[in-house]
Amino acid sequence: MQLRRPLVTMAAYAGGALFAVSLLGFAAYSLRFGLRGVGTDLSDETYIYTPGGPFVNIAIFSHMILGGVAMVLAPVQLSSRIRMRLPRLHRVTGRVIVGASIAVALGGLAYIALRGTIAGPLMDLGFALYGGLMLGCAVQVLRLARAGDFERHSAWALRLFVLVLGSLIYRLHYVVWFILTGGAWSADDLTGPFDKVQYFAFYIPYLIALEVWIRRRRTARPA
Ligand code: HEM
């Protein structure tokens, strides 16, 4: 029994460290991919590049750059120590994350409208809903901070945080699934049964879990 607690703590630290490494790795990949796509013709390398489509290329590749930035800054923004000790830094990074999230969502939505996702209408729907939610959360975070309603501001900031991490969670689901099953029910063009569940499963269950947690915290707090 006494030995179990340090083991659980160690497992939590190891899990957190692994998650942090994945986050930094994916953010670096996203930044690099975006920077290359903004400045170079990548049509030989990826279907995401549109030959002769400067607007759609700027939309999707700047989306990757700003997505990488938001992903690295978002966990820092949750630190209550930084918020208390360095409120100006909290405000500046908050504005960067909100601005980047709005641009990421708009860039992704523009790409869906102009090109469509690799797997077609159902994936378009899953990702358009994801983008719409990110846009809505980012606007709420800003609006409620300006209105001085910090209780609701922090709830919307947590929702935005979950959505910013969603893009990483999407890839992590695939890593775990491929390790466990070797890629069953997944196709190269992302149209397999597993892929179809993933169009929604990287953000909806996490948003529901967060909602439950927010409501429990509210009712547990003394009036
Ligand atoms: C912080 C958040 C995000 C990051 C870091 C990010 C990053 C990326 C990256 C790196 C890619 C290239 C594909 C790959 O190599 O895996 C991509 C593609 C894409 N992203 Fe995002 N993204 C984010 C959020 C969003 C949101 C909110 C939307 C919804 C509007 C979205 C829509 C798309 C679409 C439609 C594609 C192309 C999918 C395809 O057909 O293959 N992303 N994103």
Coordinates of N, CA, C and O in Angstrom, one line a residue, residues 16-132:
G16 N 3.2 12.5 -17.9 CA 3.3 14.0 -18.1 C 4.5 14.3 -19.0 O 4.4 15.1 -20.0
A17 N 5.6 13.7 -18.7 CA 6.9 14.0 -19.4 C 6.7 13.5 -20.9 O 7.1 14.2 -21.8
L18 N 6.1 12.3 -21.1 CA 5.9 11.8 -22.4 C 5.0 12.7 -23.2 O 5.2 13.0 -24.4
F19 N 3.9 13.2 -22.5 CA 3.0 14.0 -23.2 C 3.7 15.4 -23.6 O 3.5 15.8 -24.7
A20 N 4.5 15.9 -22.7 CA 5.2 17.2 -23.0 C 6.1 17.0 -24.2 O 6.2 17.8 -25.1
V21 N 6.8 15.8 -24.3 CA 7.7 15.6 -25.4 C 7.0 15.5 -26.7 O 7.3 16.0 -27.7
S22 N 5.8 14.8 -26.6 CA 5.0 14.6 -27.9 C 4.5 16.0 -28.3 O 4.5 16.3 -29.5
L23 N 4.1 16.8 -27.3 CA 3.6 18.1 -27.7 C 4.6 19.0 -28.4 O 4.4 19.6 -29.4
L24 N 5.8 19.0 -27.8 CA 6.9 19.8 -28.4 C 7.3 19.2 -29.8 O 7.5 20.0 -30.7
G25 N 7.3 17.9 -29.9 CA 7.7 17.3 -31.2 C 6.7 17.6 -32.2 O 7.0 18.0 -33.3
F26 N 5.3 17.5 -31.9 CA 4.3 17.8 -32.9 C 4.3 19.3 -33.2 O 4.1 19.7 -34.4
A27 N 4.5 20.2 -32.2 CA 4.5 21.6 -32.5 C 5.6 22.0 -33.4 O 5.5 22.8 -34.4
A28 N 6.8 21.3 -33.2 CA 8.0 21.6 -34.0 C 7.7 21.1 -35.5 O 8.0 21.8 -36.5
Y29 N 7.1 20.0 -35.6 CA 6.7 19.4 -36.9 C 5.8 20.4 -37.7 O 6.0 20.7 -38.8
S30 N 4.8 20.8 -36.9 CA 3.7 21.7 -37.5 C 4.4 23.0 -38.0 O 4.1 23.5 -39.1
L31 N 5.2 23.6 -37.1 CA 5.9 24.9 -37.4 C 6.7 24.7 -38.7 O 6.7 25.5 -39.6
R32 N 7.5 23.6 -38.7 CA 8.4 23.4 -39.8 C 7.7 23.2 -41.1 O 8.0 23.8 -42.2
F33 N 6.7 22.3 -41.1 CA 5.8 22.0 -42.3 C 5.2 23.3 -42.8 O 5.2 23.6 -44.0
G34 N 4.6 24.1 -41.9 CA 4.0 25.4 -42.2 C 5.0 26.3 -42.9 O 4.7 26.9 -43.9
L35 N 6.1 26.5 -42.3 CA 7.1 27.4 -42.8 C 7.6 27.0 -44.2 O 7.7 27.8 -45.1
R36 N 7.8 25.7 -44.4 CA 8.2 25.2 -45.7 C 7.1 25.4 -46.7 O 7.3 25.9 -47.9
G37 N 5.8 25.2 -46.3 CA 4.7 25.3 -47.3 C 4.4 26.7 -47.7 O 4.0 27.0 -48.8
V38 N 4.7 27.7 -46.8 CA 4.4 29.1 -47.1 C 5.4 29.5 -48.1 O 5.1 30.4 -49.0
G39 N 6.7 29.0 -48.1 CA 7.7 29.6 -49.0 C 8.1 28.7 -50.1 O 8.8 29.1 -51.0
T40 N 7.7 27.4 -50.2 CA 8.2 26.5 -51.2 C 7.0 25.7 -51.8 O 6.0 25.5 -51.2
D41 N 7.2 25.3 -53.1 CA 6.2 24.5 -53.8 C 6.4 23.0 -53.3 O 7.4 22.4 -53.6
L42 N 5.4 22.5 -52.5 CA 5.5 21.2 -51.9 C 4.6 20.2 -52.6 O 4.2 19.2 -52.1
S43 N 4.2 20.5 -53.9 CA 3.2 19.7 -54.6 C 3.7 18.3 -54.8 O 2.9 17.3 -54.9
D44 N 5.1 18.1 -54.9 CA 5.6 16.7 -55.1 C 5.5 15.9 -53.8 O 5.7 14.7 -53.8
E45 N 5.4 16.6 -52.7 CA 5.5 16.0 -51.4 C 4.2 15.7 -50.6 O 4.1 14.8 -49.9
T46 N 3.2 16.6 -50.8 CA 2.0 16.5 -50.1 C 0.8 17.0 -50.9 O 0.9 18.0 -51.6
Y47 N -0.3 16.2 -50.7 CA -1.6 16.6 -51.4 C -2.1 17.9 -50.8 O -3.0 18.5 -51.4
I48 N -1.7 18.3 -49.6 CA -2.2 19.5 -48.9 C -1.8 20.7 -49.7 O -2.6 21.7 -49.7
Y49 N -0.7 20.7 -50.4 CA -0.3 21.9 -51.2 C -1.1 21.9 -52.5 O -1.3 21.0 -53.2
T50 N -1.6 23.2 -52.8 CA -2.5 23.3 -54.0 C -1.7 24.1 -55.0 O -1.4 25.3 -54.8
P51 N -1.2 23.5 -56.1 CA -0.5 24.2 -57.2 C -1.4 25.3 -57.7 O -2.5 25.1 -58.0
G52 N -0.8 26.5 -57.8 CA -1.6 27.7 -58.3 C -2.7 28.2 -57.4 O -3.6 28.8 -57.9
G53 N -2.6 27.8 -56.1 CA -3.6 28.3 -55.2 C -3.0 29.0 -54.0 O -3.0 28.5 -52.9
P54 N -2.5 30.3 -54.3 CA -1.8 31.0 -53.2 C -2.6 31.2 -52.0 O -2.1 31.0 -50.9
F55 N -3.9 31.5 -52.1 CA -4.7 31.8 -51.0 C -4.9 30.6 -50.1 O -4.7 30.7 -48.9
V56 N -5.3 29.5 -50.7 CA -5.5 28.3 -49.9 C -4.2 27.8 -49.3 O -4.2 27.3 -48.1
N57 N -3.1 28.0 -50.0 CA -1.8 27.5 -49.4 C -1.4 28.4 -48.2 O -1.0 27.9 -47.1
I58 N -1.6 29.7 -48.3 CA -1.3 30.6 -47.2 C -2.3 30.2 -46.0 O -1.8 30.1 -44.8
A59 N -3.5 30.0 -46.3 CA -4.5 29.6 -45.2 C -4.0 28.4 -44.5 O -4.0 28.4 -43.2
I60 N -3.7 27.3 -45.2 CA -3.5 26.0 -44.5 C -2.0 26.0 -43.9 O -1.8 25.5 -42.8
F61 N -1.1 26.6 -44.6 CA 0.3 26.5 -44.0 C 0.5 27.5 -42.9 O 1.2 27.2 -41.9
S62 N -0.1 28.7 -42.9 CA 0.0 29.6 -41.8 C -0.8 29.0 -40.6 O -0.4 29.2 -39.4
H63 N -1.9 28.3 -40.9 CA -2.6 27.5 -39.9 C -1.7 26.6 -39.1 O -1.7 26.5 -37.9
M64 N -0.8 25.9 -39.8 CA 0.2 25.0 -39.1 C 1.2 25.8 -38.3 O 1.5 25.4 -37.2
I65 N 1.7 26.9 -38.8 CA 2.6 27.7 -38.1 C 2.0 28.2 -36.7 O 2.5 28.0 -35.7
L66 N 0.8 28.8 -36.9 CA 0.2 29.4 -35.7 C -0.3 28.4 -34.8 O -0.4 28.5 -33.5
G67 N -0.7 27.2 -35.3 CA -1.2 26.1 -34.5 C 0.0 25.6 -33.6 O -0.2 25.3 -32.4
G68 N 1.2 25.5 -34.2 CA 2.4 25.1 -33.4 C 2.6 26.1 -32.3 O 2.9 25.7 -31.1
V69 N 2.5 27.4 -32.6 CA 2.8 28.5 -31.6 C 1.7 28.3 -30.4 O 2.1 28.3 -29.3
A70 N 0.4 28.2 -30.8 CA -0.6 28.1 -29.8 C -0.4 26.9 -28.9 O -0.6 27.0 -27.7
M71 N 0.0 25.8 -29.5 CA 0.2 24.6 -28.8 C 1.3 24.7 -27.7 O 1.2 24.1 -26.6
V72 N 2.4 25.4 -28.0 CA 3.5 25.5 -27.1 C 3.1 26.5 -26.0 O 3.4 26.2 -24.8
L73 N 2.4 27.5 -26.3 CA 2.1 28.6 -25.3 C 0.9 28.2 -24.4 O 0.9 28.6 -23.2
A74 N 0.0 27.4 -24.9 CA -1.3 27.1 -24.1 C -1.0 26.5 -22.7 O -1.6 26.9 -21.7
P75 N -0.1 25.5 -22.6 CA 0.1 24.9 -21.2 C 0.7 26.0 -20.3 O 0.4 26.0 -19.1
V76 N 1.6 26.9 -20.8 CA 2.2 27.9 -20.0 C 1.1 28.8 -19.4 O 1.2 29.2 -18.2
Q77 N 0.1 29.1 -20.2 CA -1.0 30.0 -19.8 C -1.8 29.4 -18.7 O -2.4 30.2 -17.9
L78 N -1.8 28.1 -18.5 CA -2.6 27.5 -17.4 C -1.9 27.7 -16.0 O -2.6 27.5 -15.0
S79 N -0.6 28.0 -16.0 CA 0.1 28.1 -14.7 C -0.4 29.3 -13.9 O -0.3 30.4 -14.3
S80 N -1.0 28.9 -12.7 CA -1.5 30.0 -11.8 C -0.4 30.8 -11.3 O -0.5 32.0 -10.9
R81 N 0.8 30.2 -11.1 CA 2.0 30.9 -10.6 C 2.4 32.1 -11.5 O 2.6 33.2 -11.1
I82 N 2.4 31.8 -12.8 CA 2.7 32.8 -13.8 C 1.6 33.9 -13.8 O 1.9 35.1 -13.8
R83 N 0.4 33.4 -13.7 CA -0.7 34.4 -13.8 C -0.7 35.4 -12.6 O -0.9 36.6 -12.7
M84 N -0.3 34.9 -11.4 CA -0.2 35.7 -10.2 C 1.0 36.6 -10.2 O 0.9 37.8 -9.9
R85 N 2.2 36.0 -10.6 CA 3.4 36.7 -10.5 C 3.7 37.6 -11.6 O 4.3 38.7 -11.5
L86 N 3.3 37.2 -12.8 CA 3.6 38.0 -14.1 C 2.3 38.2 -14.8 O 2.1 37.7 -15.9
P87 N 1.4 39.0 -14.3 CA 0.1 39.2 -15.0 C 0.2 39.8 -16.4 O -0.6 39.5 -17.2
R88 N 1.2 40.6 -16.6 CA 1.3 41.2 -17.9 C 1.7 40.2 -18.9 O 1.2 40.1 -20.1
L89 N 2.6 39.3 -18.5 CA 3.0 38.2 -19.4 C 1.7 37.3 -19.7 O 1.5 36.9 -20.9
H90 N 0.9 37.0 -18.7 CA -0.3 36.3 -18.9 C -1.2 36.9 -19.9 O -1.8 36.2 -20.8
R91 N -1.3 38.2 -19.8 CA -2.2 38.9 -20.8 C -1.7 38.9 -22.2 O -2.4 38.7 -23.1
V92 N -0.3 39.1 -22.3 CA 0.3 39.1 -23.7 C 0.2 37.7 -24.3 O -0.3 37.5 -25.4
T93 N 0.6 36.6 -23.5 CA 0.5 35.3 -24.1 C -0.9 34.9 -24.4 O -1.2 34.2 -25.4
G94 N -1.9 35.3 -23.5 CA -3.3 35.1 -23.7 C -3.8 35.6 -25.1 O -4.4 35.0 -25.8
R95 N -3.3 36.9 -25.3 CA -3.8 37.5 -26.6 C -3.2 36.8 -27.8 O -3.8 36.6 -28.8
V96 N -1.9 36.3 -27.7 CA -1.3 35.6 -28.8 C -2.0 34.3 -29.0 O -2.3 33.9 -30.2
I97 N -2.3 33.6 -27.9 CA -3.0 32.3 -28.1 C -4.4 32.5 -28.7 O -4.8 31.7 -29.7
V98 N -5.1 33.5 -28.2 CA -6.5 33.7 -28.8 C -6.4 34.1 -30.3 O -7.1 33.6 -31.1
G99 N -5.5 35.0 -30.6 CA -5.3 35.5 -32.0 C -4.9 34.3 -32.9 O -5.5 34.1 -33.9
A100 N -3.9 33.5 -32.4 CA -3.5 32.4 -33.2 C -4.6 31.4 -33.3 O -4.8 30.8 -34.5
S101 N -5.4 31.1 -32.3 CA -6.5 30.1 -32.4 C -7.5 30.6 -33.4 O -8.0 29.7 -34.2
I102 N -7.8 31.9 -33.4 CA -8.8 32.4 -34.4 C -8.3 32.2 -35.8 O -9.0 31.7 -36.7
A103 N -7.0 32.5 -36.0 CA -6.4 32.3 -37.4 C -6.3 30.8 -37.8 O -6.5 30.5 -38.9
V104 N -5.9 30.0 -36.8 CA -5.8 28.5 -37.1 C -7.2 28.0 -37.5 O -7.3 27.3 -38.5
A105 N -8.3 28.4 -36.8 CA -9.6 27.9 -37.1 C -10.0 28.4 -38.5 O -10.5 27.7 -39.3
L106 N -9.8 29.7 -38.7 CA -10.2 30.3 -40.0 C -9.5 29.7 -41.2 O -10.0 29.4 -42.2
G107 N -8.1 29.5 -40.9 CA -7.3 28.8 -42.0 C -7.8 27.4 -42.3 O -7.9 27.1 -43.5
G108 N -8.1 26.6 -41.3 CA -8.6 25.3 -41.5 C -10.0 25.3 -42.2 O -10.2 24.5 -43.1
L109 N -10.8 26.2 -41.7 CA -12.2 26.3 -42.3 C -12.1 26.7 -43.8 O -12.8 26.2 -44.7
A110 N -11.2 27.7 -44.1 CA -11.0 28.1 -45.5 C -10.5 26.9 -46.4 O -11.0 26.7 -47.5
Y111 N -9.6 26.1 -45.8 CA -9.1 25.0 -46.6 C -10.2 24.0 -46.8 O -10.3 23.4 -47.9
I112 N -11.0 23.7 -45.8 CA -12.2 22.8 -46.0 C -13.1 23.3 -47.0 O -13.6 22.5 -47.9
A113 N -13.4 24.6 -47.0 CA -14.4 25.1 -48.0 C -13.8 25.1 -49.4 O -14.5 24.8 -50.3
L114 N -12.5 25.4 -49.5 CA -11.9 25.5 -50.9 C -11.4 24.2 -51.5 O -11.5 24.0 -52.7
R115 N -10.9 23.3 -50.6 CA -10.3 22.1 -51.1 C -11.0 20.9 -50.6 O -11.1 19.8 -51.3
G116 N -11.5 20.9 -49.4 CA -12.1 19.7 -48.7 C -11.0 18.9 -48.2 O -9.9 18.9 -48.6
T117 N -11.4 18.1 -47.1 CA -10.3 17.2 -46.5 C -10.1 16.0 -47.4 O -10.9 15.7 -48.3
I118 N -9.1 15.2 -47.1 CA -8.7 14.0 -47.9 C -9.8 13.0 -47.9 O -10.0 12.3 -48.9
A119 N -10.6 12.9 -46.8 CA -11.6 11.8 -46.7 C -13.0 12.2 -47.1 O -13.9 11.3 -47.1
G120 N -13.3 13.4 -47.5 CA -14.6 13.8 -48.0 C -15.6 14.4 -46.9 O -15.1 14.7 -45.8
P121 N -16.9 14.4 -47.2 CA -17.9 15.1 -46.5 C -17.9 14.9 -44.9 O -18.0 15.8 -44.2
L122 N -17.8 13.6 -44.5 CA -17.9 13.3 -43.1 C -16.7 13.9 -42.3 O -16.8 14.5 -41.2
M123 N -15.5 13.8 -42.9 CA -14.3 14.4 -42.3 C -14.4 15.9 -42.3 O -14.1 16.6 -41.4
D124 N -14.9 16.4 -43.5 CA -15.2 17.9 -43.5 C -16.0 18.3 -42.4 O -15.7 19.3 -41.7
L125 N -17.1 17.5 -42.1 CA -18.0 17.9 -41.0 C -17.3 17.9 -39.7 O -17.4 18.9 -38.9
G126 N -16.6 16.8 -39.4 CA -15.9 16.7 -38.1 C -14.9 17.8 -37.9 O -14.9 18.4 -36.8
F127 N -14.2 18.1 -38.9 CA -13.1 19.1 -38.8 C -13.7 20.6 -38.8 O -13.2 21.5 -38.1
A128 N -14.8 20.7 -39.6 CA -15.5 22.1 -39.6 C -16.1 22.4 -38.2 O -16.0 23.5 -37.7
L129 N -16.7 21.3 -37.6 CA -17.2 21.5 -36.2 C -16.1 21.8 -35.3 O -16.2 22.7 -34.4
Y130 N -15.0 21.1 -35.4 CA -13.8 21.4 -34.6 C -13.4 22.9 -34.7 O -13.1 23.6 -33.7
G131 N -13.3 23.3 -36.0 CA -12.8 24.7 -36.2 C -13.8 25.7 -35.7 O -13.5 26.7 -35.1
G132 N -15.1 25.4 -35.9 CA -16.2 26.3 -35.4 C -16.1 26.5 -33.9 O -16.3 27.6 -33.3

